[in-house]
PDB file of C-alpha atoms in Angstrom:
ATOM      1  CA  MET A   1     -23.172   8.695  16.675  1.00 67.00           C
ATOM      2  CA  LYS A   2     -25.194  10.782  13.945  1.00 73.00           C
ATOM      3  CA  ILE A   3     -25.011  10.393  10.313  1.00 77.00           C
ATOM      4  CA  HIS A   4     -27.018  12.825   8.096  1.00 79.00           C
ATOM      5  CA  ILE A   5     -27.963  11.543   4.598  1.00 82.00           C
ATOM      6  CA  THR A   6     -29.749  13.784   2.410  1.00 83.00           C
ATOM      7  CA  PRO A   7     -32.095  12.066  -0.451  1.00 85.00           C
ATOM      8  CA  LYS A   8     -29.387  12.960  -3.034  1.00 85.00           C
ATOM      9  CA  MET A   9     -26.498  11.453  -0.981  1.00 85.00           C
ATOM     10  CA  PHE A  10     -28.767   8.483  -0.558  1.00 86.00           C
ATOM     11  CA  GLN A  11     -29.212   8.063  -4.319  1.00 85.00           C
ATOM     12  CA  GLU A  12     -25.487   8.478  -4.927  1.00 86.00           C
ATOM     13  CA  LEU A  13     -24.666   5.733  -2.049  1.00 88.00           C
ATOM     14  CA  ILE A  14     -27.091   3.420  -3.862  1.00 87.00           C
ATOM     15  CA  LYS A  15     -25.563   4.046  -7.199  1.00 85.00           C
ATOM     16  CA  LYS A  16     -22.034   2.872  -5.646  1.00 84.00           C
ATOM     17  CA  SER A  17     -23.810  -0.125  -4.109  1.00 86.00           C
ATOM     18  CA  TYR A  18     -23.286   1.214  -0.677  1.00 90.00           C
ATOM     19  CA  ASN A  19     -26.404   0.720   1.769  1.00 89.00           C
ATOM     20  CA  LEU A  20     -26.895   2.729   5.025  1.00 91.00           C
ATOM     21  CA  ASP A  21     -26.088  -0.112   7.259  1.00 92.00           C
ATOM     22  CA  LEU A  22     -22.657  -0.597   5.581  1.00 92.00           C
ATOM     23  CA  VAL A  23     -21.973   3.089   6.098  1.00 92.00           C
ATOM     24  CA  TYR A  24     -23.136   2.993   9.576  1.00 92.00           C
ATOM     25  CA  LEU A  25     -20.628  -0.011  10.373  1.00 93.00           C
ATOM     26  CA  LEU A  26     -17.822   1.724   8.765  1.00 93.00           C
ATOM     27  CA  LYS A  27     -18.474   4.708  10.819  1.00 91.00           C
ATOM     28  CA  MET A  28     -18.392   2.726  14.070  1.00 91.00           C
ATOM     29  CA  ILE A  29     -14.990   1.180  13.028  1.00 92.00           C
ATOM     30  CA  ASP A  30     -13.817   4.667  12.249  1.00 91.00           C
ATOM     31  CA  GLU A  31     -14.755   5.862  15.744  1.00 90.00           C
ATOM     32  CA  GLN A  32     -12.981   2.716  17.197  1.00 89.00           C
ATOM     33  CA  TYR A  33     -16.113   0.964  18.385  1.00 89.00           C
ATOM     34  CA  ASP A  34     -15.334  -2.675  19.193  1.00 91.00           C
ATOM     35  CA  VAL A  35     -17.651  -4.323  16.481  1.00 91.00           C
ATOM     36  CA  GLN A  36     -16.242  -7.878  16.804  1.00 89.00           C
ATOM     37  CA  PRO A  37     -19.006  -8.795  19.407  1.00 91.00           C
ATOM     38  CA  LEU A  38     -21.654  -7.606  16.925  1.00 91.00           C
ATOM     39  CA  TYR A  39     -20.614  -9.534  14.152  1.00 88.00           C
ATOM     40  CA  GLU A  40     -19.779 -12.644  16.053  1.00 89.00           C
ATOM     41  CA  ASP A  41     -23.400 -12.771  17.314  1.00 90.00           C
ATOM     42  CA  SER A  42     -25.239 -11.746  14.049  1.00 92.00           C
ATOM     43  CA  MET A  43     -24.890 -13.305  10.684  1.00 91.00           C
ATOM     44  CA  LYS A  44     -26.261 -10.375   9.006  1.00 91.00           C
ATOM     45  CA  ILE A  45     -23.702  -7.887  10.681  1.00 92.00           C
ATOM     46  CA  ALA A  46     -20.989 -10.502   9.833  1.00 91.00           C
ATOM     47  CA  ALA A  47     -22.033 -10.351   6.321  1.00 91.00           C
ATOM     48  CA  LEU A  48     -21.958  -6.584   6.386  1.00 90.00           C
ATOM     49  CA  TYR A  49     -18.552  -6.629   7.895  1.00 91.00           C
ATOM     50  CA  GLN A  50     -17.231  -9.042   5.197  1.00 90.00           C
ATOM     51  CA  SER A  51     -18.628  -6.478   2.571  1.00 89.00           C
ATOM     52  CA  LEU A  52     -16.514  -3.875   4.045  1.00 91.00           C
ATOM     53  CA  ILE A  53     -13.416  -5.935   3.283  1.00 88.00           C
ATOM     54  CA  ARG A  54     -14.566  -7.135  -0.266  1.00 84.00           C
ATOM     55  CA  LYS A  55     -15.422  -3.676  -1.378  1.00 84.00           C
ATOM     56  CA  GLY A  56     -11.863  -2.532  -0.056  1.00 83.00           C
ATOM     57  CA  LEU A  57     -13.400  -0.049   2.531  1.00 88.00           C
ATOM     58  CA  ILE A  58     -11.484  -1.679   5.568  1.00 88.00           C
ATOM     59  CA  THR A  59      -8.140  -3.746   5.802  1.00 83.00           C
ATOM     60  CA  LYS A  60      -8.475  -7.545   6.032  1.00 76.00           C
ATOM     61  CA  ASP A  61      -6.113  -7.920   9.039  1.00 72.00           C
ATOM     62  CA  GLU A  62      -6.075  -4.579  11.068  1.00 70.00           C
ATOM     63  CA  GLU A  63      -9.567  -3.601  10.769  1.00 77.00           C
ATOM     64  CA  LYS A  64      -8.347  -0.008   9.483  1.00 83.00           C
ATOM     65  CA  LEU A  65     -10.075   2.298   6.898  1.00 88.00           C
ATOM     66  CA  THR A  66      -8.665   2.150   3.533  1.00 85.00           C
ATOM     67  CA  THR A  67      -8.436   5.453   1.290  1.00 83.00           C
ATOM     68  CA  VAL A  68     -11.587   4.377  -0.188  1.00 85.00           C
ATOM     69  CA  GLY A  69     -13.281   3.727   3.259  1.00 87.00           C
ATOM     70  CA  LYS A  70     -12.161   7.392   4.399  1.00 86.00           C
ATOM     71  CA  SER A  71     -13.389   8.795   0.914  1.00 86.00           C
ATOM     72  CA  LEU A  72     -16.738   7.422   1.679  1.00 88.00           C
ATOM     73  CA  LEU A  73     -17.073   8.752   5.111  1.00 89.00           C
ATOM     74  CA  GLU A  74     -15.860  12.278   4.009  1.00 86.00           C
ATOM     75  CA  TYR A  75     -18.754  12.464   1.356  1.00 86.00           C
ATOM     76  CA  VAL A  76     -21.300  11.417   4.041  1.00 85.00           C
ATOM     77  CA  LYS A  77     -19.781  14.311   6.285  1.00 83.00           C
ATOM     78  CA  ASN A  78     -19.782  17.052   3.547  1.00 79.00           C
ATOM     79  CA  SER A  79     -23.329  17.408   2.206  1.00 62.00           C
ATOM     80  CA  GLU A  80     -21.922  19.859  -0.428  1.00 63.00           C
ATOM     81  CA  ASP A  81     -20.228  16.781  -2.408  1.00 58.00           C
ATOM     82  CA  ASN A  82     -22.254  15.720  -5.461  1.00 65.00           C
ATOM     83  CA  LYS A  83     -20.041  12.519  -6.169  1.00 70.00           C
ATOM     84  CA  ILE A  84     -18.325   9.748  -3.943  1.00 70.00           C
ATOM     85  CA  VAL A  85     -14.583  10.393  -5.060  1.00 62.00           C
ATOM     86  CA  LYS A  86     -12.846   7.124  -4.587  1.00 60.00           C
ATOM     87  CA  ARG A  87      -9.091   7.736  -4.161  1.00 57.00           C
ATOM     88  CA  LYS A  88      -7.183   4.846  -5.829  1.00 55.00           C
ATOM     89  CA  PRO A  89      -3.696   4.545  -6.980  1.00 53.00           C
ATOM     90  CA  ILE A  90      -2.815   5.542 -10.363  1.00 59.00           C
ATOM     91  CA  THR A  91      -1.952   2.822 -12.848  1.00 67.00           C
ATOM     92  CA  THR A  92       1.339   4.488 -13.687  1.00 85.00           C
ATOM     93  CA  ASP A  93       2.374   4.630  -9.963  1.00 89.00           C
ATOM     94  CA  PHE A  94       2.768   0.875  -9.952  1.00 93.00           C
ATOM     95  CA  GLU A  95       4.253   0.952 -13.371  1.00 92.00           C
ATOM     96  CA  GLU A  96       6.874   3.174 -12.021  1.00 92.00           C
ATOM     97  CA  TRP A  97       7.580   0.887  -9.228  1.00 95.00           C
ATOM     98  CA  TRP A  98       7.468  -2.279 -11.419  1.00 95.00           C
ATOM     99  CA  LYS A  99      10.244  -0.433 -13.648  1.00 93.00           C
ATOM    100  CA  ASN A 100      12.457   0.115 -10.877  1.00 94.00           C
ATOM    101  CA  TYR A 101      12.527  -3.517  -9.484  1.00 96.00           C
ATOM    102  CA  PRO A 102      15.526  -5.330 -10.787  1.00 95.00           C
ATOM    103  CA  THR A 103      14.738  -8.078 -13.314  1.00 94.00           C
ATOM    104  CA  THR A 104      17.221 -10.407 -12.135  1.00 95.00           C
ATOM    105  CA  ASP A 105      20.173 -10.471  -9.545  1.00 94.00           C
ATOM    106  CA  THR A 106      22.519 -10.346 -12.233  1.00 93.00           C
ATOM    107  CA  TRP A 107      23.803  -6.723 -12.748  1.00 90.00           C
ATOM    108  CA  SER A 108      26.720  -4.388 -13.732  1.00 90.00           C
ATOM    109  CA  LEU A 109      27.957  -0.845 -12.982  1.00 87.00           C
ATOM    110  CA  ASP A 110      30.838   0.640 -14.786  1.00 84.00           C
ATOM    111  CA  ARG A 111      33.579  -2.095 -14.373  1.00 87.00           C
ATOM    112  CA  HIS A 112      31.894  -3.829 -11.744  1.00 90.00           C
ATOM    113  CA  LYS A 113      29.864  -7.060 -13.037  1.00 91.00           C
ATOM    114  CA  PHE A 114      28.049  -9.566 -10.768  1.00 92.00           C
ATOM    115  CA  LYS A 115      26.598 -12.613 -11.786  1.00 92.00           C
ATOM    116  CA  GLY A 116      23.199 -13.849 -10.272  1.00 90.00           C
ATOM    117  CA  THR A 117      21.041 -17.051 -10.447  1.00 92.00           C
ATOM    118  CA  ARG A 118      17.539 -15.716  -9.878  1.00 92.00           C
ATOM    119  CA  ALA A 119      14.622 -13.741 -11.677  1.00 95.00           C
ATOM    120  CA  LEU A 120      13.531 -10.924  -9.139  1.00 96.00           C
ATOM    121  CA  ARG A 121      10.539  -9.460 -10.986  1.00 94.00           C
ATOM    122  CA  ARG A 122       7.871 -11.751 -11.442  1.00 94.00           C
ATOM    123  CA  GLY A 123       3.979 -12.242 -11.051  1.00 95.00           C
ATOM    124  CA  LYS A 124       3.392  -8.604 -12.234  1.00 94.00           C
ATOM    125  CA  GLU A 125      -0.539  -8.819 -11.806  1.00 94.00           C
ATOM    126  CA  GLU A 126      -0.309 -10.245  -8.311  1.00 95.00           C
ATOM    127  CA  CYS A 127       2.237  -7.431  -7.567  1.00 95.00           C
ATOM    128  CA  ARG A 128      -0.334  -5.029  -8.970  1.00 93.00           C
ATOM    129  CA  ARG A 129      -3.138  -6.240  -6.778  1.00 91.00           C
ATOM    130  CA  LYS A 130      -1.074  -6.149  -3.722  1.00 93.00           C
ATOM    131  CA  PHE A 131       0.533  -2.746  -4.359  1.00 94.00           C
ATOM    132  CA  LYS A 132      -3.007  -1.305  -4.801  1.00 89.00           C
ATOM    133  CA  ALA A 133      -3.942  -2.942  -1.723  1.00 88.00           C
ATOM    134  CA  ILE A 134      -1.021  -1.481   0.166  1.00 91.00           C
ATOM    135  CA  ILE A 135      -1.551   2.172  -1.216  1.00 88.00           C
ATOM    136  CA  GLU A 136      -5.501   1.974  -0.379  1.00 84.00           C
ATOM    137  CA  GLU A 137      -4.651   1.163   3.190  1.00 84.00           C
ATOM    138  CA  GLY A 138      -3.429   4.750   3.484  1.00 83.00           C
ATOM    139  CA  ASP A 139      -0.203   4.326   5.384  1.00 86.00           C
ATOM    140  CA  TYR A 140       2.048   4.846   2.584  1.00 90.00           C
ATOM    141  CA  THR A 141       2.181   6.709  -0.728  1.00 91.00           C
ATOM    142  CA  ALA A 142       3.393   5.079  -4.107  1.00 91.00           C
ATOM    143  CA  GLN A 143       6.229   7.549  -3.939  1.00 92.00           C
ATOM    144  CA  GLN A 144       7.461   6.228  -0.945  1.00 94.00           C
ATOM    145  CA  LEU A 145       7.422   2.539  -1.956  1.00 95.00           C
ATOM    146  CA  THR A 146       9.479   3.578  -5.138  1.00 95.00           C
ATOM    147  CA  LYS A 147      11.881   5.496  -3.058  1.00 94.00           C
ATOM    148  CA  ALA A 148      12.304   2.668  -0.644  1.00 96.00           C
ATOM    149  CA  LEU A 149      12.884   0.212  -3.303  1.00 96.00           C
ATOM    150  CA  LYS A 150      15.448   2.360  -4.953  1.00 95.00           C
ATOM    151  CA  TYR A 151      17.001   3.112  -1.822  1.00 94.00           C
ATOM    152  CA  GLU A 152      17.354  -0.651  -0.803  1.00 95.00           C
ATOM    153  CA  VAL A 153      18.723  -1.384  -4.257  1.00 95.00           C
ATOM    154  CA  ASP A 154      21.359   1.443  -3.923  1.00 94.00           C
ATOM    155  CA  ILE A 155      22.603  -0.230  -0.433  1.00 94.00           C
ATOM    156  CA  LYS A 156      22.797  -3.444  -1.983  1.00 94.00           C
ATOM    157  CA  VAL A 157      24.819  -2.234  -5.066  1.00 93.00           C
ATOM    158  CA  GLN A 158      26.908  -0.037  -2.843  1.00 93.00           C
ATOM    159  CA  ARG A 159      27.826  -3.061  -0.443  1.00 94.00           C
ATOM    160  CA  SER A 160      28.409  -5.367  -3.370  1.00 94.00           C
ATOM    161  CA  ILE A 161      31.138  -3.240  -4.804  1.00 93.00           C
ATOM    162  CA  LYS A 162      32.645  -2.610  -1.503  1.00 93.00           C
ATOM    163  CA  GLU A 163      32.574  -6.284  -0.187  1.00 94.00           C
ATOM    164  CA  ARG A 164      33.394  -7.785  -3.565  1.00 92.00           C
ATOM    165  CA  LYS A 165      30.431  -9.990  -3.569  1.00 93.00           C
ATOM    166  CA  ASN A 166      26.855  -9.958  -4.799  1.00 95.00           C
ATOM    167  CA  ILE A 167      24.428  -8.588  -2.135  1.00 94.00           C
ATOM    168  CA  MET A 168      21.782  -8.432  -4.658  1.00 94.00           C
ATOM    169  CA  SER A 169      21.552 -11.978  -4.483  1.00 94.00           C
ATOM    170  CA  PHE A 170      19.789 -11.414  -1.196  1.00 94.00           C
ATOM    171  CA  MET A 171      16.943  -9.438  -2.808  1.00 95.00           C
ATOM    172  CA  GLN A 172      13.524 -10.832  -2.545  1.00 95.00           C
ATOM    173  CA  GLY A 173      11.308 -11.439  -5.446  1.00 96.00           C
ATOM    174  CA  SER A 174       8.759  -8.914  -6.034  1.00 96.00           C
ATOM    175  CA  ILE A 175       5.895 -10.561  -4.639  1.00 96.00           C
ATOM    176  CA  THR A 176       7.494 -11.906  -1.602  1.00 96.00           C
ATOM    177  CA  TYR A 177       8.858  -7.985  -1.128  1.00 96.00           C
ATOM    178  CA  LEU A 178       5.336  -6.813  -1.063  1.00 97.00           C
ATOM    179  CA  ASN A 179       3.644  -9.350   1.034  1.00 96.00           C
ATOM    180  CA  GLN A 180       6.414  -9.275   3.806  1.00 95.00           C
ATOM    181  CA  ARG A 181       6.361  -5.265   3.503  1.00 95.00           C
ATOM    182  CA  THR A 182       9.996  -4.949   3.286  1.00 96.00           C
ATOM    183  CA  PHE A 183       9.611  -1.425   2.263  1.00 96.00           C
ATOM    184  CA  GLU A 184       8.597  -0.288   5.546  1.00 95.00           C
ATOM    185  CA  ALA A 185      12.091  -0.874   7.053  1.00 94.00           C
ATOM    186  CA  PHE A 186      13.575   1.064   4.280  1.00 94.00           C
ATOM    187  CA  ILE A 187      11.072   3.875   4.624  1.00 94.00           C
ATOM    188  CA  GLU A 188      11.899   4.131   8.202  1.00 93.00           C
ATOM    189  CA  LEU A 189      15.836   4.185   7.279  1.00 91.00           C
ATOM    190  CA  MET A 190      15.232   7.017   4.977  1.00 90.00           C
ATOM    191  CA  ASP A 191      13.129   8.959   7.523  1.00 88.00           C
ATOM    192  CA  GLN A 192      16.166   8.613  10.044  1.00 87.00           C
ATOM    193  CA  GLU A 193      18.578   9.661   7.575  1.00 82.00           C
ATOM    194  CA  LYS A 194      16.428  12.560   6.707  1.00 76.00           C
ATOM    195  CA  ASP A 195      16.385  13.682  10.441  1.00 71.00           C
ATOM    196  CA  ASN A 196      20.251  12.752  10.868  1.00 71.00           C
ATOM    197  CA  PRO A 197      21.831  13.175   7.224  1.00 63.00           C
ATOM    198  CA  PRO A 198      25.239  11.433   6.817  1.00 54.00           C
ATOM    199  CA  GLU A 199      28.226  13.770   6.324  1.00 53.00           C
ATOM    200  CA  SER A 200      28.660  12.312   2.830  1.00 43.00           C
ATOM    201  CA  ALA A 201      26.091  10.239   0.971  1.00 43.00           C
ATOM    202  CA  SER A 202      26.315   8.733  -2.602  1.00 47.00           C
ATOM    203  CA  GLY A 203      23.550   9.407  -4.938  1.00 49.00           C
ATOM    204  CA  PRO A 204      21.057   6.614  -6.281  1.00 50.00           C
ATOM    205  CA  THR A 205      22.398   3.993  -8.456  1.00 54.00           C
ATOM    206  CA  ASP A 206      20.957   2.848 -11.756  1.00 55.00           C
ATOM    207  CA  ILE A 207      21.586  -0.915 -12.660  1.00 58.00           C
TER     208      ILE A 207
END
């Protein structure tokens, strides 16, 4: 496993607080080398491993490269790049998702009115941090999360009207929704529906 670092790249890495040990360990993880025995036997490597997590280069639980980690390795591979580009979610992506999260489980649509008992959209800054971490993992885009949220809300609204009871009362609070990654099931449902579209489908519902 080779990494070619030019003096200019070395200068840029140091400017961004990345040392060569960090880059090499990241490269090993990217190539699926089992690094666990290394950091279990060495306090120095263990500290490097924790730095990868702290700097947002790998995920904490699954030992996968984040979008930031991938960007760093792309920079190292491509000697023509002058700057390290950190791909981070745009602030407006979160605001769009946050705006679409129901405030409470009380809602109305046309002549249908349902009374709820809970606030759903809470802990904005905690949600922002979790949303950012999910996007930086690289498995889902901000657009997918927002579409999945709208899709789930629409399903619950349509079921409420059909069953004449407030299904929105089963909607999770915003931080629980992100922590439990509830959106994953609805992204999968949307993908299935895309492959096998129903004969008739209702459009999105705003509440």
